[in-house]
Amino acid sequence: MRHIRLALRAAEPAGPGIRLLTLMDPDGWPLPRWRPGAHIDLHLPGGLTRAYSLCGDPAEAECWRIAVKREPAGRGGSAWLHDALAVGEELPASLPRCTFPLAEGASRHIFLAGGIGVTPFLAMAAALARSGAEHHLHLLHRGPPPLPTQLAALQGRVTLHDTLTGRPGLAALLGPPTPGTEAYCCGPPGLIEAFLAAWPADQARVEHFTPPPLAPLPGARPFTLVLAKSGRSLDLPAGAPLLPALHSLGAEVESSCEGGICGACRVRWLEGPPLHRDRILRPEERETHLMACVAGCAGSRLVLDL
Amino acid sequence: MSVTPSWIGLVAHLHITARAFLPMRAMEAIELVAGEGILGDRYRIGTEEGFYSPKPEPGRQVTLFEEEALEAIRRDHGIELRPEEHRRNVTTRGVPLTHLVGRRFRLGDCLLEATRLSIPCRHIEEILEKPVFDPMINRSGLNCRILEGGTVRLGDPIRPV
Ligand code: FES
């Protein structure tokens, strides 16, 4: 599996229910480079995997920072990162993956964050502050905001909207979509929907932090899953999920969000055609790859390069 | 009778990394240990931290890559691949690496035996975010065993024996 090992070097409280973790190579070796908007998966005890956006400065080669919000209703991953992981301990992590990149050609960037969804924008703001591109962050939060120290460091390029005192109108907040302006949203599904209703899609980028519910698979039929490299195969009923089938065939495919948004389970396909239900592959990428956590098959055979 | 070798190359760059996936670090000199590998590098026998080859691979104690291949990848594919990005230890200038499989040659004062051509790994595309896998097929460097160890420095000659 494609893992690197990270050691927890420092941990500090960073707003309500949030623990800011500084992660490094155990020997302080430089870490892989990453682009603002990237996230990593942390592999936790009990087979849990959790994705976190990197929220430090991409120019810091030796450490990564993530902000973990305690999710009392979650499956225990955030609680473990809050209560059990001690400074000095190590844990496996994936390489950074960027499914939420900055728009390269844009001259102006508007960020819209809901709560802890602010994290990728802190990395983006650090990169843009260096390049000099115009940018501004709008953060919607309830009560005390997350990561107050990091927000203060943005030096006026941030507007806080406490939703306890009313919800701002998004159209007014975002302003007119002038040419060269790209707007980004990361937050709960309701905020992303409202954002996409208020701003043109061709100048918008979104990052879901919880996978949206899956649409059923129209056109699915029973199919044979074939692994080209190992030669193993398995007959599956219509609409059967691929990941468990792949694991039962002994294929090592990573997964994290299991909802088609994080990029962990990308696999090359050779024969299909697959039914794509992810939110991240571009049309031309779908010609050769699928996201195994959500993909299905429209043909009678799905052959994967595994 | 003295034989004039048909080629003499040199060491253009040196890199090591402590672990798979982590960036390669440029070095002025590296220390080769016979039968083991490079001090501090991921593939040293007994201390493997490499991902691609989880089992000790006696034929992969040090890896070489032609600087000319970087130029060919730029010319043929328009991809800028830097010496620290091909993930081999020694970037060579003027050495016909593909002709050395099965042969012995000198790297500085060290004696190496070339075991096989390296194969690229798909993960390199993720690490670099550059589509270099196909361009690197058949020009991904050379794996070698260390017969006599020692220090290798930038600019050291590489020659046949
Ligand atoms: S596991 Fe996240 S995209 Fe498949």
PDB file of N, CA, C and O in Angstrom, chain A residues 10-40:
ATOM      1  N   ALA A  10       3.491  18.078  17.158  1.00  0.00           N
ATOM      2  CA  ALA A  10       2.884  19.045  18.066  1.00  0.00           C
ATOM      3  C   ALA A  10       1.383  18.973  17.897  1.00  0.00           C
ATOM      4  O   ALA A  10       0.889  18.593  16.838  1.00  0.00           O
ATOM      5  N   ALA A  11       0.665  19.320  18.952  1.00  0.00           N
ATOM      6  CA  ALA A  11      -0.792  19.357  18.892  1.00  0.00           C
ATOM      7  C   ALA A  11      -1.257  20.505  19.761  1.00  0.00           C
ATOM      8  O   ALA A  11      -0.720  20.730  20.842  1.00  0.00           O
ATOM      9  N   GLU A  12      -2.204  21.274  19.259  1.00  0.00           N
ATOM     10  CA  GLU A  12      -2.708  22.396  20.058  1.00  0.00           C
ATOM     11  C   GLU A  12      -4.193  22.588  19.783  1.00  0.00           C
ATOM     12  O   GLU A  12      -4.678  22.260  18.694  1.00  0.00           O
ATOM     13  N   PRO A  13      -4.926  23.101  20.761  1.00  0.00           N
ATOM     14  CA  PRO A  13      -6.328  23.410  20.512  1.00  0.00           C
ATOM     15  C   PRO A  13      -6.411  24.599  19.551  1.00  0.00           C
ATOM     16  O   PRO A  13      -5.563  25.500  19.605  1.00  0.00           O
ATOM     17  N   ALA A  14      -7.392  24.587  18.649  1.00  0.00           N
ATOM     18  CA  ALA A  14      -7.483  25.638  17.636  1.00  0.00           C
ATOM     19  C   ALA A  14      -8.940  25.955  17.353  1.00  0.00           C
ATOM     20  O   ALA A  14      -9.416  25.787  16.240  1.00  0.00           O
ATOM     21  N   GLY A  15      -9.644  26.409  18.400  1.00  0.00           N
ATOM     22  CA  GLY A  15     -11.053  26.724  18.221  1.00  0.00           C
ATOM     23  C   GLY A  15     -11.923  25.619  18.787  1.00  0.00           C
ATOM     24  O   GLY A  15     -11.410  24.595  19.242  1.00  0.00           O
ATOM     25  N   PRO A  16     -13.241  25.811  18.745  1.00  0.00           N
ATOM     26  CA  PRO A  16     -14.165  24.894  19.423  1.00  0.00           C
ATOM     27  C   PRO A  16     -14.077  23.464  18.893  1.00  0.00           C
ATOM     28  O   PRO A  16     -14.333  23.231  17.714  1.00  0.00           O
ATOM     29  N   GLY A  17     -13.674  22.532  19.748  1.00  0.00           N
ATOM     30  CA  GLY A  17     -13.647  21.118  19.377  1.00  0.00           C
ATOM     31  C   GLY A  17     -12.620  20.799  18.318  1.00  0.00           C
ATOM     32  O   GLY A  17     -12.724  19.771  17.646  1.00  0.00           O
ATOM     33  N   ILE A  18     -11.613  21.632  18.144  1.00  0.00           N
ATOM     34  CA  ILE A  18     -10.653  21.419  17.059  1.00  0.00           C
ATOM     35  C   ILE A  18      -9.243  21.245  17.619  1.00  0.00           C
ATOM     36  O   ILE A  18      -8.807  22.020  18.476  1.00  0.00           O
ATOM     37  N   ARG A  19      -8.552  20.218  17.130  1.00  0.00           N
ATOM     38  CA  ARG A  19      -7.158  19.986  17.512  1.00  0.00           C
ATOM     39  C   ARG A  19      -6.306  20.132  16.253  1.00  0.00           C
ATOM     40  O   ARG A  19      -6.556  19.474  15.249  1.00  0.00           O
ATOM     41  N   LEU A  20      -5.340  21.045  16.330  1.00  0.00           N
ATOM     42  CA  LEU A  20      -4.450  21.288  15.196  1.00  0.00           C
ATOM     43  C   LEU A  20      -3.215  20.416  15.364  1.00  0.00           C
ATOM     44  O   LEU A  20      -2.503  20.515  16.360  1.00  0.00           O
ATOM     45  N   LEU A  21      -2.983  19.527  14.394  1.00  0.00           N
ATOM     46  CA  LEU A  21      -1.875  18.579  14.480  1.00  0.00           C
ATOM     47  C   LEU A  21      -0.760  18.979  13.519  1.00  0.00           C
ATOM     48  O   LEU A  21      -1.031  19.327  12.367  1.00  0.00           O
ATOM     49  N   THR A  22       0.478  18.930  13.995  1.00  0.00           N
ATOM     50  CA  THR A  22       1.645  19.133  13.137  1.00  0.00           C
ATOM     51  C   THR A  22       2.317  17.784  12.960  1.00  0.00           C
ATOM     52  O   THR A  22       2.723  17.152  13.939  1.00  0.00           O
ATOM     53  N   LEU A  23       2.405  17.327  11.703  1.00  0.00           N
ATOM     54  CA  LEU A  23       2.908  15.991  11.394  1.00  0.00           C
ATOM     55  C   LEU A  23       4.212  16.101  10.617  1.00  0.00           C
ATOM     56  O   LEU A  23       4.344  16.959   9.736  1.00  0.00           O
ATOM     57  N   MET A  24       5.169  15.236  10.947  1.00  0.00           N
ATOM     58  CA  MET A  24       6.470  15.250  10.266  1.00  0.00           C
ATOM     59  C   MET A  24       6.922  13.828   9.988  1.00  0.00           C
ATOM     60  O   MET A  24       6.420  12.883  10.580  1.00  0.00           O
ATOM     61  N   ASP A  25       7.897  13.705   9.102  1.00  0.00           N
ATOM     62  CA  ASP A  25       8.584  12.434   8.953  1.00  0.00           C
ATOM     63  C   ASP A  25       9.248  12.118  10.304  1.00  0.00           C
ATOM     64  O   ASP A  25       9.726  13.031  10.977  1.00  0.00           O
ATOM     65  N   PRO A  26       9.290  10.823  10.696  1.00  0.00           N
ATOM     66  CA  PRO A  26       9.880  10.496  12.005  1.00  0.00           C
ATOM     67  C   PRO A  26      11.314  11.014  12.182  1.00  0.00           C
ATOM     68  O   PRO A  26      11.724  11.325  13.295  1.00  0.00           O
ATOM     69  N   ASP A  27      12.084  11.123  11.094  1.00  0.00           N
ATOM     70  CA  ASP A  27      13.450  11.652  11.195  1.00  0.00           C
ATOM     71  C   ASP A  27      13.566  13.080  10.682  1.00  0.00           C
ATOM     72  O   ASP A  27      14.675  13.568  10.457  1.00  0.00           O
ATOM     73  N   GLY A  28      12.462  13.721  10.420  1.00  0.00           N
ATOM     74  CA  GLY A  28      12.522  15.097   9.952  1.00  0.00           C
ATOM     75  C   GLY A  28      12.923  15.244   8.489  1.00  0.00           C
ATOM     76  O   GLY A  28      13.276  16.326   8.036  1.00  0.00           O
ATOM     77  N   TRP A  29      12.852  14.140   7.727  1.00  0.00           N
ATOM     78  CA  TRP A  29      13.152  14.194   6.299  1.00  0.00           C
ATOM     79  C   TRP A  29      12.061  15.038   5.621  1.00  0.00           C
ATOM     80  O   TRP A  29      10.929  15.017   6.063  1.00  0.00           O
ATOM     81  N   PRO A  30      12.403  15.778   4.539  1.00  0.00           N
ATOM     82  CA  PRO A  30      11.345  16.551   3.883  1.00  0.00           C
ATOM     83  C   PRO A  30      10.222  15.639   3.397  1.00  0.00           C
ATOM     84  O   PRO A  30      10.464  14.504   3.009  1.00  0.00           O
ATOM     85  N   LEU A  31       9.015  16.147   3.408  1.00  0.00           N
ATOM     86  CA  LEU A  31       7.847  15.364   2.986  1.00  0.00           C
ATOM     87  C   LEU A  31       7.565  15.633   1.510  1.00  0.00           C
ATOM     88  O   LEU A  31       8.052  16.621   0.949  1.00  0.00           O
ATOM     89  N   PRO A  32       6.769  14.758   0.872  1.00  0.00           N
ATOM     90  CA  PRO A  32       6.419  15.007  -0.536  1.00  0.00           C
ATOM     91  C   PRO A  32       5.778  16.387  -0.714  1.00  0.00           C
ATOM     92  O   PRO A  32       5.066  16.868   0.158  1.00  0.00           O
ATOM     93  N   ARG A  33       6.045  16.963  -1.867  1.00  0.00           N
ATOM     94  CA  ARG A  33       5.444  18.266  -2.155  1.00  0.00           C
ATOM     95  C   ARG A  33       3.944  18.114  -2.359  1.00  0.00           C
ATOM     96  O   ARG A  33       3.459  17.044  -2.696  1.00  0.00           O
ATOM     97  N   TRP A  34       3.227  19.177  -2.165  1.00  0.00           N
ATOM     98  CA  TRP A  34       1.773  19.127  -2.370  1.00  0.00           C
ATOM     99  C   TRP A  34       1.289  20.478  -2.860  1.00  0.00           C
ATOM    100  O   TRP A  34       1.971  21.495  -2.717  1.00  0.00           O
ATOM    101  N   ARG A  35       0.107  20.450  -3.463  1.00  0.00           N
ATOM    102  CA  ARG A  35      -0.481  21.686  -3.950  1.00  0.00           C
ATOM    103  C   ARG A  35      -1.580  22.127  -2.997  1.00  0.00           C
ATOM    104  O   ARG A  35      -2.263  21.291  -2.406  1.00  0.00           O
ATOM    105  N   PRO A  36      -1.776  23.443  -2.846  1.00  0.00           N
ATOM    106  CA  PRO A  36      -2.862  23.894  -1.978  1.00  0.00           C
ATOM    107  C   PRO A  36      -4.185  23.303  -2.433  1.00  0.00           C
ATOM    108  O   PRO A  36      -4.450  23.211  -3.631  1.00  0.00           O
ATOM    109  N   GLY A  37      -4.999  22.876  -1.472  1.00  0.00           N
ATOM    110  CA  GLY A  37      -6.251  22.192  -1.790  1.00  0.00           C
ATOM    111  C   GLY A  37      -6.110  20.685  -1.645  1.00  0.00           C
ATOM    112  O   GLY A  37      -7.093  19.963  -1.726  1.00  0.00           O
ATOM    113  N   ALA A  38      -4.878  20.191  -1.420  1.00  0.00           N
ATOM    114  CA  ALA A  38      -4.654  18.744  -1.296  1.00  0.00           C
ATOM    115  C   ALA A  38      -5.096  18.239   0.076  1.00  0.00           C
ATOM    116  O   ALA A  38      -5.152  18.993   1.047  1.00  0.00           O
ATOM    117  N   HIS A  39      -5.390  16.946   0.125  1.00  0.00           N
ATOM    118  CA  HIS A  39      -5.699  16.315   1.406  1.00  0.00           C
ATOM    119  C   HIS A  39      -4.910  15.023   1.536  1.00  0.00           C
ATOM    120  O   HIS A  39      -4.379  14.507   0.549  1.00  0.00           O
ATOM    121  N   ILE A  40      -4.818  14.522   2.742  1.00  0.00           N
ATOM    122  CA  ILE A  40      -4.198  13.211   2.975  1.00  0.00           C
ATOM    123  C   ILE A  40      -5.205  12.339   3.706  1.00  0.00           C
ATOM    124  O   ILE A  40      -6.128  12.834   4.361  1.00  0.00           O
TER     125      ILE A  40
END
